[in-house]
Tab-separated table of C-alpha atoms (C1' of nucleotides) in Angstrom:
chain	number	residue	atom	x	y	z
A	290	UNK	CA	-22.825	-6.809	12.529
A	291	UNK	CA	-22.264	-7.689	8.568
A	292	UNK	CA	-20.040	-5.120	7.651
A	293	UNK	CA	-20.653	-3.851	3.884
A	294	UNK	CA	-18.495	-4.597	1.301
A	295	UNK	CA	-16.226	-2.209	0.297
A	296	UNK	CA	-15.843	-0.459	-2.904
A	297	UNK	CA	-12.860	-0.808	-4.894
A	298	UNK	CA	-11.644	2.775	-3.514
A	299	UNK	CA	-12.031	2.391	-0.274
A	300	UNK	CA	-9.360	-0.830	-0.790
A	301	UNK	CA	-7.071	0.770	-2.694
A	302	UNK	CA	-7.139	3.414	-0.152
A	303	UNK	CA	-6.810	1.063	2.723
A	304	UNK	CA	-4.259	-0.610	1.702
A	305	UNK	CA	-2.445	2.268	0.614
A	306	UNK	CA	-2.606	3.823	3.653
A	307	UNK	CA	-0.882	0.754	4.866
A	308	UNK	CA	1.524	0.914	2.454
A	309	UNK	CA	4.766	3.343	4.367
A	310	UNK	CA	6.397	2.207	7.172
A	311	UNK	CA	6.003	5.672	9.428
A	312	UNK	CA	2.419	5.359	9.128
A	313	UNK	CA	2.599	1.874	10.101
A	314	UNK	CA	4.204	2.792	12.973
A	315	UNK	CA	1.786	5.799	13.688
A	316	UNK	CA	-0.826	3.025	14.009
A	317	UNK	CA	1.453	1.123	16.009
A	318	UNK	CA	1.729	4.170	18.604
A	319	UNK	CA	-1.806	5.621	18.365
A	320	UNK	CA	-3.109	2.312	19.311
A	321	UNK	CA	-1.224	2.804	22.151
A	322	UNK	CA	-2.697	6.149	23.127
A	323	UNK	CA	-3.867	9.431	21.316
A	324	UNK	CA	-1.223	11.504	20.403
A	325	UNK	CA	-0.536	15.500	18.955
A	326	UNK	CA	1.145	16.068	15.628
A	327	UNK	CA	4.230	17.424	17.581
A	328	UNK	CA	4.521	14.351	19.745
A	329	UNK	CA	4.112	11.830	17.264
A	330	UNK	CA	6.780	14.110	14.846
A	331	UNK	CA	9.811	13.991	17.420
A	332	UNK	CA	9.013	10.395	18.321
A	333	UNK	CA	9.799	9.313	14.323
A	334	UNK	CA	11.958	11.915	13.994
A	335	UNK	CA	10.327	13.530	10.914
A	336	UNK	CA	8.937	17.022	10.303
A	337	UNK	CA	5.852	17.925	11.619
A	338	UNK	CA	4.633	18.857	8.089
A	339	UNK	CA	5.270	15.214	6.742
A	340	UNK	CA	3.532	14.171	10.301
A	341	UNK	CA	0.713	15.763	8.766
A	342	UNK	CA	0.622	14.298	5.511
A	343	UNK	CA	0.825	11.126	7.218
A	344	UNK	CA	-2.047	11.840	8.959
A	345	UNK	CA	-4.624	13.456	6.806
A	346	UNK	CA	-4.046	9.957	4.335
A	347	UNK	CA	-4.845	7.938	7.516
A	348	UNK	CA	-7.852	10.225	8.081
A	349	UNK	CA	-9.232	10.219	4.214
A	350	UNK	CA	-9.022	5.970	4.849
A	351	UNK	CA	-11.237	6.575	7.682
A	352	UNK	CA	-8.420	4.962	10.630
A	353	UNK	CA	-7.784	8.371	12.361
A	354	UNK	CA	-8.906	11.161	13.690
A	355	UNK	CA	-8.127	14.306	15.126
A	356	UNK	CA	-9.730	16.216	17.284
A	357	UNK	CA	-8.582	20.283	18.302
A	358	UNK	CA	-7.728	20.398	22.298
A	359	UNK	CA	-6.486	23.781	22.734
A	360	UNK	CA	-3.968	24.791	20.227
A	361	UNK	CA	-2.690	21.050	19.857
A	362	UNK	CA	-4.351	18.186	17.189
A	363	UNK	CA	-5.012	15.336	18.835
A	364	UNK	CA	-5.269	12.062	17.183
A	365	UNK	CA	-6.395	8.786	17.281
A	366	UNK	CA	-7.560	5.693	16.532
A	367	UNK	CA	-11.329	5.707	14.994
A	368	UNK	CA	-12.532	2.828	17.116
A	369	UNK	CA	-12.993	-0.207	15.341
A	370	UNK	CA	-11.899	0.413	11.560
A	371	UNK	CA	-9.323	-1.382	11.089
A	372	UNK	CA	-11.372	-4.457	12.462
A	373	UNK	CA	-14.051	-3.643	10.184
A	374	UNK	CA	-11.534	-4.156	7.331
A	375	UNK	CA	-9.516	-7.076	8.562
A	376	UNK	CA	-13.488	-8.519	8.811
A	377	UNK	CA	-14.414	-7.514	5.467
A	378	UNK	CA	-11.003	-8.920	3.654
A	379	UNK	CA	-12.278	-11.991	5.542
A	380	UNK	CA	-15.404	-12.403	3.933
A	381	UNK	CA	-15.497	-14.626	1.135
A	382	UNK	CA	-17.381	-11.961	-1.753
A	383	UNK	CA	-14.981	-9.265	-1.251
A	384	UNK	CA	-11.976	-10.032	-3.257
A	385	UNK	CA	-13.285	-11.685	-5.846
A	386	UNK	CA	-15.553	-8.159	-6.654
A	387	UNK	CA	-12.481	-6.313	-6.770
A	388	UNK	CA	-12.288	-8.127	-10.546
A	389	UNK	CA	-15.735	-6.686	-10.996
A	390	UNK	CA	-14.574	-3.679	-13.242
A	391	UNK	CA	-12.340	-6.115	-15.166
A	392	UNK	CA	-13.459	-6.656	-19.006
A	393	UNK	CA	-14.012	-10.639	-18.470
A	394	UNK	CA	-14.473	-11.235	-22.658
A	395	UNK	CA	-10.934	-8.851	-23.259
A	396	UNK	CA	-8.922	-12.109	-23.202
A	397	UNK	CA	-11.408	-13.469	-26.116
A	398	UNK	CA	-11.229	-10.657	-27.756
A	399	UNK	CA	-7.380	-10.821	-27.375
A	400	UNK	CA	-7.807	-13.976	-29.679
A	401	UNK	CA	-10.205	-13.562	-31.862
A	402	UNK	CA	-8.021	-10.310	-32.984
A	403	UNK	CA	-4.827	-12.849	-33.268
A	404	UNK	CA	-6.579	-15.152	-34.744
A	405	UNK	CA	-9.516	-13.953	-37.077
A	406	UNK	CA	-8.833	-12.328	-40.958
A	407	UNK	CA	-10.554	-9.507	-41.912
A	408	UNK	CA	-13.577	-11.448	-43.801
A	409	UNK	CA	-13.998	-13.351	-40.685
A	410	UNK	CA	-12.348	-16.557	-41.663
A	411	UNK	CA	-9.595	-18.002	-39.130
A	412	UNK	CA	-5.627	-17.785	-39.972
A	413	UNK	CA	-5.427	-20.712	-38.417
A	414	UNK	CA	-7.131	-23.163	-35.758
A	415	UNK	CA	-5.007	-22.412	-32.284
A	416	UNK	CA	-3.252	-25.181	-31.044
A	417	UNK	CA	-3.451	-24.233	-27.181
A	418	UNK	CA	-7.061	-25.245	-25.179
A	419	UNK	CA	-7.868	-22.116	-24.215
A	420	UNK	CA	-7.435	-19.800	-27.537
A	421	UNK	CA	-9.473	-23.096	-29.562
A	422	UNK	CA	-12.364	-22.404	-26.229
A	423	UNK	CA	-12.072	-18.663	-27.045
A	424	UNK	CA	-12.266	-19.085	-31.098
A	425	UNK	CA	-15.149	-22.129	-30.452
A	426	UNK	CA	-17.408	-20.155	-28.657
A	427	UNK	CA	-17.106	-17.480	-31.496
A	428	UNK	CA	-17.916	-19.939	-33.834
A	429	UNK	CA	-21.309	-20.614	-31.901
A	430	UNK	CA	-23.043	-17.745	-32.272
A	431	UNK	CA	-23.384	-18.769	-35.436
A	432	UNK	CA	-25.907	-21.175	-34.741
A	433	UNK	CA	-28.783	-20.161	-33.094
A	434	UNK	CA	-30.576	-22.052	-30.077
A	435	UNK	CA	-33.154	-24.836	-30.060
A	436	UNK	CA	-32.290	-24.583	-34.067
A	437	UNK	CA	-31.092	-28.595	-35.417
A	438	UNK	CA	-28.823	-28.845	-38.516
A	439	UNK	CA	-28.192	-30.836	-41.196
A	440	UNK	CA	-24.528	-31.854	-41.407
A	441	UNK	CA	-24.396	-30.177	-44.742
A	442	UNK	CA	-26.431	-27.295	-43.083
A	443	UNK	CA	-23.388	-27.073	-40.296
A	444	UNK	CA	-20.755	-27.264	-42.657
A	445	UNK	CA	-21.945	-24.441	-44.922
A	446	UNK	CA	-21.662	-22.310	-41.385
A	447	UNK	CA	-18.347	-23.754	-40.234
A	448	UNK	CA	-16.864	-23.274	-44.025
A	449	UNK	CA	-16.913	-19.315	-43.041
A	450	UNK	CA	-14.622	-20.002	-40.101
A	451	UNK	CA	-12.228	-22.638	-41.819
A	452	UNK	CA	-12.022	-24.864	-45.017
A	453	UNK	CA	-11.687	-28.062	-42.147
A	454	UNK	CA	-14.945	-28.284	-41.190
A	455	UNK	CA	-14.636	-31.651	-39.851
A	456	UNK	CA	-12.107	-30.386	-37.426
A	457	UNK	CA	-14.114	-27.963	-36.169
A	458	UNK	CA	-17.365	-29.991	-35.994
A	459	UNK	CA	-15.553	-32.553	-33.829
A	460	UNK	CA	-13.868	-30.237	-31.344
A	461	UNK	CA	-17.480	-28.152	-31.116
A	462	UNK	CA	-18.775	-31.460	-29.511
A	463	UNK	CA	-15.677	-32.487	-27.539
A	464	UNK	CA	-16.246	-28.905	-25.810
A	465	UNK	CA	-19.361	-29.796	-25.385
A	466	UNK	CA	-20.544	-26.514	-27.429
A	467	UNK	CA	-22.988	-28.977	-29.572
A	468	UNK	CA	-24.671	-31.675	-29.313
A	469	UNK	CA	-25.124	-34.405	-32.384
A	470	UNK	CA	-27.995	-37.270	-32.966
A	471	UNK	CA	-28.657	-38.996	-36.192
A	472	UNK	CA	-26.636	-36.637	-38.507
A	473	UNK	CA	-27.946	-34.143	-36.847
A	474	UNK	CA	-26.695	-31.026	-34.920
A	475	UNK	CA	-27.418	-28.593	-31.868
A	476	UNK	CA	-26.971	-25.789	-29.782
A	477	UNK	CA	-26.685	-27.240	-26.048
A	478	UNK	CA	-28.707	-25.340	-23.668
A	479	UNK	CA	-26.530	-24.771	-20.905
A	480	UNK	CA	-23.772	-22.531	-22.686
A	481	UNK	CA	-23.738	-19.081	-20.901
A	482	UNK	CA	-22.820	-17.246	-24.238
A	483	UNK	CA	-24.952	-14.989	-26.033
B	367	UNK	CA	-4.854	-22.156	15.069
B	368	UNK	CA	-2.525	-19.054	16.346
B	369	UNK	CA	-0.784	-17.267	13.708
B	370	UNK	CA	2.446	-15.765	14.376
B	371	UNK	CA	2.557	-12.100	14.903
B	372	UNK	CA	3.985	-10.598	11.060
B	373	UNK	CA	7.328	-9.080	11.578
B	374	UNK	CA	7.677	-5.413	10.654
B	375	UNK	CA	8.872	-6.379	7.193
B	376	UNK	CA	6.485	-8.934	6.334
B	377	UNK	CA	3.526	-6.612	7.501
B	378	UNK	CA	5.148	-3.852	5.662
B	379	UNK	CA	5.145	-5.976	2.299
B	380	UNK	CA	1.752	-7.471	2.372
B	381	UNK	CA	0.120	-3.894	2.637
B	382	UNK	CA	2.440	-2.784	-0.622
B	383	UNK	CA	1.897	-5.804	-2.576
B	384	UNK	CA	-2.027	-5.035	-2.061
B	385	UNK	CA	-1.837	-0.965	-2.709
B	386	UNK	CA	-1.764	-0.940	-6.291
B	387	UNK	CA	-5.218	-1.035	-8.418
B	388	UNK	CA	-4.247	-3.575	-10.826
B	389	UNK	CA	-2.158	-5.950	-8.488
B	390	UNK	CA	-5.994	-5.724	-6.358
B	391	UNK	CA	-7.405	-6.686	-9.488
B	392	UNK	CA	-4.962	-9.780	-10.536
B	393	UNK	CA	-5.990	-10.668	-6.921
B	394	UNK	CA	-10.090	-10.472	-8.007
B	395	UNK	CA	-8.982	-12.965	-10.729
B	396	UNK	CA	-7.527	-15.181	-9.176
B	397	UNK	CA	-9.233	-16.039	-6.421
B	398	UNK	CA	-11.890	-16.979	-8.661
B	399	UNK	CA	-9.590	-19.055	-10.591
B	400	UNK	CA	-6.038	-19.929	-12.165
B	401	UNK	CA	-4.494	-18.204	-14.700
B	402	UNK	CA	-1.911	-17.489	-16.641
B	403	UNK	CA	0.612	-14.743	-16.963
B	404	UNK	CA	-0.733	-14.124	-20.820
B	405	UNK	CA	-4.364	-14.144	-19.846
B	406	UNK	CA	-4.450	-11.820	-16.719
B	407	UNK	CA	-2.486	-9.564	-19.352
B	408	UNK	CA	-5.107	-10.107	-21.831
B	409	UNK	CA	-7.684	-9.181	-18.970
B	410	UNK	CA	-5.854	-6.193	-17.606
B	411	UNK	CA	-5.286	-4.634	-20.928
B	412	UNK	CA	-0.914	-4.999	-19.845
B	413	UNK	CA	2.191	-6.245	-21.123
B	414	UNK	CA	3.083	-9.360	-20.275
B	415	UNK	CA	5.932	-8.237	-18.590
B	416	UNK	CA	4.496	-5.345	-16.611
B	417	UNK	CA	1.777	-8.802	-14.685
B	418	UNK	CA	4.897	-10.770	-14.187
B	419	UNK	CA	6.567	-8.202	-12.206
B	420	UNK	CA	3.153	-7.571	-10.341
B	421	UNK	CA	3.104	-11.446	-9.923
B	422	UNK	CA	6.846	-11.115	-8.858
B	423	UNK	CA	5.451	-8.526	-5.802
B	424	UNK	CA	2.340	-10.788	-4.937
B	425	UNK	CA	4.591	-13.575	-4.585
B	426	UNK	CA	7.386	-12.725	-2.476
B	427	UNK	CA	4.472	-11.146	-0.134
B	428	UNK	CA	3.489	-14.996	-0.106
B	429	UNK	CA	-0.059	-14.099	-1.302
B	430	UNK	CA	0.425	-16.123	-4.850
B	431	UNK	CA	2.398	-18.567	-6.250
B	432	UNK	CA	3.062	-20.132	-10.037
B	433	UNK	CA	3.788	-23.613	-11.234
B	434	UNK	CA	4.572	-24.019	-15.033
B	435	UNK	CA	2.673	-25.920	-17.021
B	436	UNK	CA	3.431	-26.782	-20.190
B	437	UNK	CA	5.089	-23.734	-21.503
B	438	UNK	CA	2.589	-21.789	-19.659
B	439	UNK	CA	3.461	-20.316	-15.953
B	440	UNK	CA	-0.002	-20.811	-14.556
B	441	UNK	CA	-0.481	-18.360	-11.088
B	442	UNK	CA	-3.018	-18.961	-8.132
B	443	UNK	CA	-3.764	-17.846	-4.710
B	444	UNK	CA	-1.598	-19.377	-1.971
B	445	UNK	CA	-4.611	-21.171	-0.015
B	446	UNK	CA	-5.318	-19.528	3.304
B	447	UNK	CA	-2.239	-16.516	2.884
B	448	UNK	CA	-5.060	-13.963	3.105
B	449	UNK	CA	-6.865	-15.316	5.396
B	450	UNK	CA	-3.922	-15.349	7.693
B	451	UNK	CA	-2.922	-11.884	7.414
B	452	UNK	CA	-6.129	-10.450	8.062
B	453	UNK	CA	-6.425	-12.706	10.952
B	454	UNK	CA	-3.247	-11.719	12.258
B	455	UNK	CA	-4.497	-7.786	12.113
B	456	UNK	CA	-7.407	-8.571	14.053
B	457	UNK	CA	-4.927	-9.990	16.657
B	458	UNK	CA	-4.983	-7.337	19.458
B	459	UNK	CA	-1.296	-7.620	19.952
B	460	UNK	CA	-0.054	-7.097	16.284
B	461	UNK	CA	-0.299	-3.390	15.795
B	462	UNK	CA	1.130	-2.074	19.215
B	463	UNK	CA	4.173	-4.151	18.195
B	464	UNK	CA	4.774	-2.139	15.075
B	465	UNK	CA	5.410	0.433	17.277
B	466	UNK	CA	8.291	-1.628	18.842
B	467	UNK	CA	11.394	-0.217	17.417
B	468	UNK	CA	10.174	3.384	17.410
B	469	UNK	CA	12.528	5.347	20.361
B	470	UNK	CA	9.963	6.218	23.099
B	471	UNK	CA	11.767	8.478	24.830
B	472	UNK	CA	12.432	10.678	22.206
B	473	UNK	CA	9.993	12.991	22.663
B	474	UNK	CA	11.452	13.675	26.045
B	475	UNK	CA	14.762	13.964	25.029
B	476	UNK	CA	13.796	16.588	22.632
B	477	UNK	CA	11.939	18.926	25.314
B	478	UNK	CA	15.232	18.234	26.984
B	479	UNK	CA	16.992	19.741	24.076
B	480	UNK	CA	14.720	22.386	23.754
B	481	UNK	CA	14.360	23.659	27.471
B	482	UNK	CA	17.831	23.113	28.788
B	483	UNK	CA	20.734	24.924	28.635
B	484	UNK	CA	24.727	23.684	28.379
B	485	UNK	CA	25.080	24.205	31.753
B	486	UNK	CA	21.573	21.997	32.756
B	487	UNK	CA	19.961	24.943	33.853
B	488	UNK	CA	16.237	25.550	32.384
B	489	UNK	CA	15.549	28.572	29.972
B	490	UNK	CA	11.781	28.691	31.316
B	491	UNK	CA	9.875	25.663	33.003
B	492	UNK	CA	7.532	24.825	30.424
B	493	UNK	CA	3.930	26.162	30.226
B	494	UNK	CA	2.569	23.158	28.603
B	495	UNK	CA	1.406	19.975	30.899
B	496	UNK	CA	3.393	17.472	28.480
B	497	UNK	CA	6.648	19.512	28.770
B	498	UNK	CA	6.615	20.248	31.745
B	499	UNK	CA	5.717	16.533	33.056
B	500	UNK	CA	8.781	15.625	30.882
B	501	UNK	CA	10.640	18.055	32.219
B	502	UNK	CA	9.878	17.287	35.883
B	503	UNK	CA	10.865	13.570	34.540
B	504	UNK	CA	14.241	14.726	34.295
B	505	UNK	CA	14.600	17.135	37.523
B	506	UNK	CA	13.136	14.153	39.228
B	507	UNK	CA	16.440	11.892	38.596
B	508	UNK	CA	18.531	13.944	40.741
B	509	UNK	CA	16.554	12.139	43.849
B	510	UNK	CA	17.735	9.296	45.052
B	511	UNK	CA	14.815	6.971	45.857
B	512	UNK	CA	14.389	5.773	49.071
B	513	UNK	CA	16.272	8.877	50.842
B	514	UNK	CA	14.176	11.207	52.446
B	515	UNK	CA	15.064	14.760	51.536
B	516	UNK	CA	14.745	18.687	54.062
B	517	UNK	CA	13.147	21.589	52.288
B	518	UNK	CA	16.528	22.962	52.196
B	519	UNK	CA	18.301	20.012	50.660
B	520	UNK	CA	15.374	19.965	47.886
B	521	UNK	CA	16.098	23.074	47.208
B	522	UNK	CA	19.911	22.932	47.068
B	523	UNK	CA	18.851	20.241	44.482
B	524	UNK	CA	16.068	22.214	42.555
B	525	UNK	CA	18.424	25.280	42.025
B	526	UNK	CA	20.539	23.835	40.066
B	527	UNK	CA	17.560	23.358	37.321
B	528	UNK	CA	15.308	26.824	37.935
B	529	UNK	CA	15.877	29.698	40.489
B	530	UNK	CA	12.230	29.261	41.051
B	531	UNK	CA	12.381	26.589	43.755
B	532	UNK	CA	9.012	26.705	44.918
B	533	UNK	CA	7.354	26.212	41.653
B	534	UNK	CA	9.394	23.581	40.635
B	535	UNK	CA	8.472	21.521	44.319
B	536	UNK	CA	5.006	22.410	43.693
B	537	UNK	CA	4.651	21.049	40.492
B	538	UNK	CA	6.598	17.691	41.733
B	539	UNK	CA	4.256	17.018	44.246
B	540	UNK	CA	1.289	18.415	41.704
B	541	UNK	CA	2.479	15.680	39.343
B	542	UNK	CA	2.979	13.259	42.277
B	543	UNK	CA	6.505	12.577	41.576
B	544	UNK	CA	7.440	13.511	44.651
B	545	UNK	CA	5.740	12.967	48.176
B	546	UNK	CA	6.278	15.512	51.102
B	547	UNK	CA	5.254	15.256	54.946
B	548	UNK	CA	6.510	17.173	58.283
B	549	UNK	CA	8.759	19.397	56.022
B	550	UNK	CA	10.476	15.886	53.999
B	551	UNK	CA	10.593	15.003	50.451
B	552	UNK	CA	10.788	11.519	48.717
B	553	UNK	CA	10.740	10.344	45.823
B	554	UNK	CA	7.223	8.161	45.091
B	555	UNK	CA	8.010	4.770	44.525
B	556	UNK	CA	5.401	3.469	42.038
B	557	UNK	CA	7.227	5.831	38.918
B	558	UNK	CA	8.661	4.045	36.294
B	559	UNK	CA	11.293	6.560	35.844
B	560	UNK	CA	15.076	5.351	36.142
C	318	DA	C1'	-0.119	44.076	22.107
C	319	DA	C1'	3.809	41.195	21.056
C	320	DA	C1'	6.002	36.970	21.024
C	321	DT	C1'	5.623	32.018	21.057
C	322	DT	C1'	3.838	27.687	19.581
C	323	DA	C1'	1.223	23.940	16.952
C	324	DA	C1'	-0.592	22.789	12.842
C	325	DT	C1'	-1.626	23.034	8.091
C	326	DT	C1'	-0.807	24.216	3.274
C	327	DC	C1'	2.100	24.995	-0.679
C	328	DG	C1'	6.025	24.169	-3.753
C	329	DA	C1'	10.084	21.869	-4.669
C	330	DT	C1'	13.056	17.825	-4.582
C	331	DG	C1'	14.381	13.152	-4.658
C	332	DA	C1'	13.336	8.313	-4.235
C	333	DA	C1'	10.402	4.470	-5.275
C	334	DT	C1'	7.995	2.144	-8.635
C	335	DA	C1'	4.524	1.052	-12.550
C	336	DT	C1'	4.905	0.533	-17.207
C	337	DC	C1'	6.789	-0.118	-21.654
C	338	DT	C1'	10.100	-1.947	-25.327
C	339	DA	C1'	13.665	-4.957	-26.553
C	340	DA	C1'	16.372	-8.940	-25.790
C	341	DT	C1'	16.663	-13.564	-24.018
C	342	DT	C1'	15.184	-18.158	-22.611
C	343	DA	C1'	12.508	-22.193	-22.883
C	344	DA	C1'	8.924	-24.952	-24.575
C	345	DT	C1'	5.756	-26.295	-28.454
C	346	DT	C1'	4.052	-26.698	-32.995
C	347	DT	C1'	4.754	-27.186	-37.867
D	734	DA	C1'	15.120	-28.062	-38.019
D	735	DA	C1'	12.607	-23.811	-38.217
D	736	DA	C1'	9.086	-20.987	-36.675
D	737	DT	C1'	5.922	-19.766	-33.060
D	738	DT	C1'	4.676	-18.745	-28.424
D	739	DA	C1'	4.886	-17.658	-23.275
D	740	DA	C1'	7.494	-15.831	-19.890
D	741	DT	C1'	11.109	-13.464	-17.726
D	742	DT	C1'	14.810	-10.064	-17.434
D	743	DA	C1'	17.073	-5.690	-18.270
D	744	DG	C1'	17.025	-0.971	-19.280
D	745	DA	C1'	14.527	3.365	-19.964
D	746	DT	C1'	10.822	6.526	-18.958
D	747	DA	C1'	7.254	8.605	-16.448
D	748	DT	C1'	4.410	8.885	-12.526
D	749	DT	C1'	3.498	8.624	-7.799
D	750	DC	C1'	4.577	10.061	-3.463
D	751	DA	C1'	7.422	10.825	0.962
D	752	DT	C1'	9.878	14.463	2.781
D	753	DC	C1'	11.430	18.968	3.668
D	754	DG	C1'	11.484	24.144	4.134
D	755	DA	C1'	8.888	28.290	3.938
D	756	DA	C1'	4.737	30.765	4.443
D	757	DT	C1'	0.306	31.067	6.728
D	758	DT	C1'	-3.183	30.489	10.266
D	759	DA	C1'	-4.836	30.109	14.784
D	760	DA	C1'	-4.422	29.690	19.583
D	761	DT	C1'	-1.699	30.719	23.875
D	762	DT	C1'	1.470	32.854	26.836
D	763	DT	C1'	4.005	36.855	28.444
DNA sequence: AAATTAATTCGATGAATATCTAATTAATTT
DNA sequence: AAATTAATTAGATATTCATCGAATTAATTT
């Protein structure tokens, strides 16, 4: 009943499959009824070599097949596959896991290599949200968990980022990063960074 | 609640906007959130240029759309695009129709071209059941429906196609094109022949 | 056995298109 | 005001791929 989710491949290859108008419209007229390579070749007026092309991509996405009836191919529709798909593209988990193989940290990367000197200390602190986010949660790993500093403490950590330590203090607790009590400073626990 | 069958075109585009790896991925991303152009770039390891053209292809397919903010152009899914497509290609009636504005009868026409000579006269009758059902198609419009024809008048007709007469009435009535009783043919009434 | 026919495979060609760089535009920060 | 930044556009290049013709294979008809 729950069909599986497919792998990135098997999209691509859907969907590229999909992707010409002929083969559209071999779907459109196998749906209809089997056909041979010959018949479906003078109906859309193309060679039956290209026919064939056609239909060994449509076969490799798993929509047709062909079986030998005498000397002809017949082909058709593998029952139920292109439901199974329109089901799956349906289902909530399947698109977003196409961004599974995606590098989720290159975009903070991205900034901390615009932004960061050789030594480590910043050019400059971004102006725009989400580079400060990117360059902010750098900054944290600095401080380890469950660990409270001094203000002096924090500053002597901050000061190898950027000579305005106050800047930084203040936007590490407007991002919620840290947490501050009584001069005092901390990692919160619910960050997801490492 | 009913979406309206895709034209040709529209189906056409949605399956290219969706066969390309990294368009598949900028999909991934965004349906998990917003972004910008310079961040899915930062993410798919591309120029900025090369996503806005991909964002250019997922857009006029309908499937995204961008609003600028601040200097940023931030993109996003088009709510329930997705959703409507692959409903619409579970519809039974979607995929026949693709088949709409392919020529059906040119198979026929080019067994016609095959078989027949200038003068309307057949080279062979064909051996094959398709050809020579399309074939007998053709012989069959020289009947007038309704009229009721003598063996000899059939055969005055049939001559003109294939000196073999008796095949040729044999194969009507095999094909139940035509009906014969006490020596008269007619043509059946339930073909959908003109 | 020889000729015909359907289908596939292979190589070549041309069209579509993904990607990049460079130039331009528009908005923001300094 | 000048410099920076994001985005788009235009032009160039390279890759993908649809299509065809020719050669090959396999089955069928004569």
């Amino acid at each position: 009943m729950n069909d599986p989710i497919p792998s990135d491949e098997q999209l691509l290859g859907f969907f590229k499959a999909m992707a010409d108008a002929n083969r559209l419209k071999i779907i459109g007229l196998l749906t209809q009824s089997p056909r041979s390579v010959e018949e479906l070749a003078a109906l859309l007026d193309l060679r039956p070599s290209t026919v064939s092309h056609h239909l060994m991509v449509l076969s490799e996405a798993g929509l047709v097949n062909g079986r030998a009836q005498s000397y002809y191919n017949v082909y058709q529709m593998t029952s139920g596959a292109l439901e199974s798909m329109a089901r799956r593209l349906l289902a909530q988990e399947t698109l977003p896991q196409v961004a599974g193989s995606v590098d989720l940290n290159a975009y903070d990367r991205k900034v901390l290599a615009d932004f960061l000197l050789p030594d480590g200390h910043l050019k400059t602190i971004p102006a725009q949200h989400k580079k400060r986010e990117a360059i902010l949660r750098h900054i944290l790993k600095s401080f380890e968990p469950g660990v409270r500093y001094s203000e002096k403490q924090a500053n002597e950590i901050l000061e190898r980022f950027h000579e305005d330590t106050a800047t930084l203090r203040r936007e590490l607790i407007a991002y919620k990063m840290l947490d501050r009590a009584s001069g005092e400073y901390w990692r919160k626990t619910d960050t997801t960074e490492n």
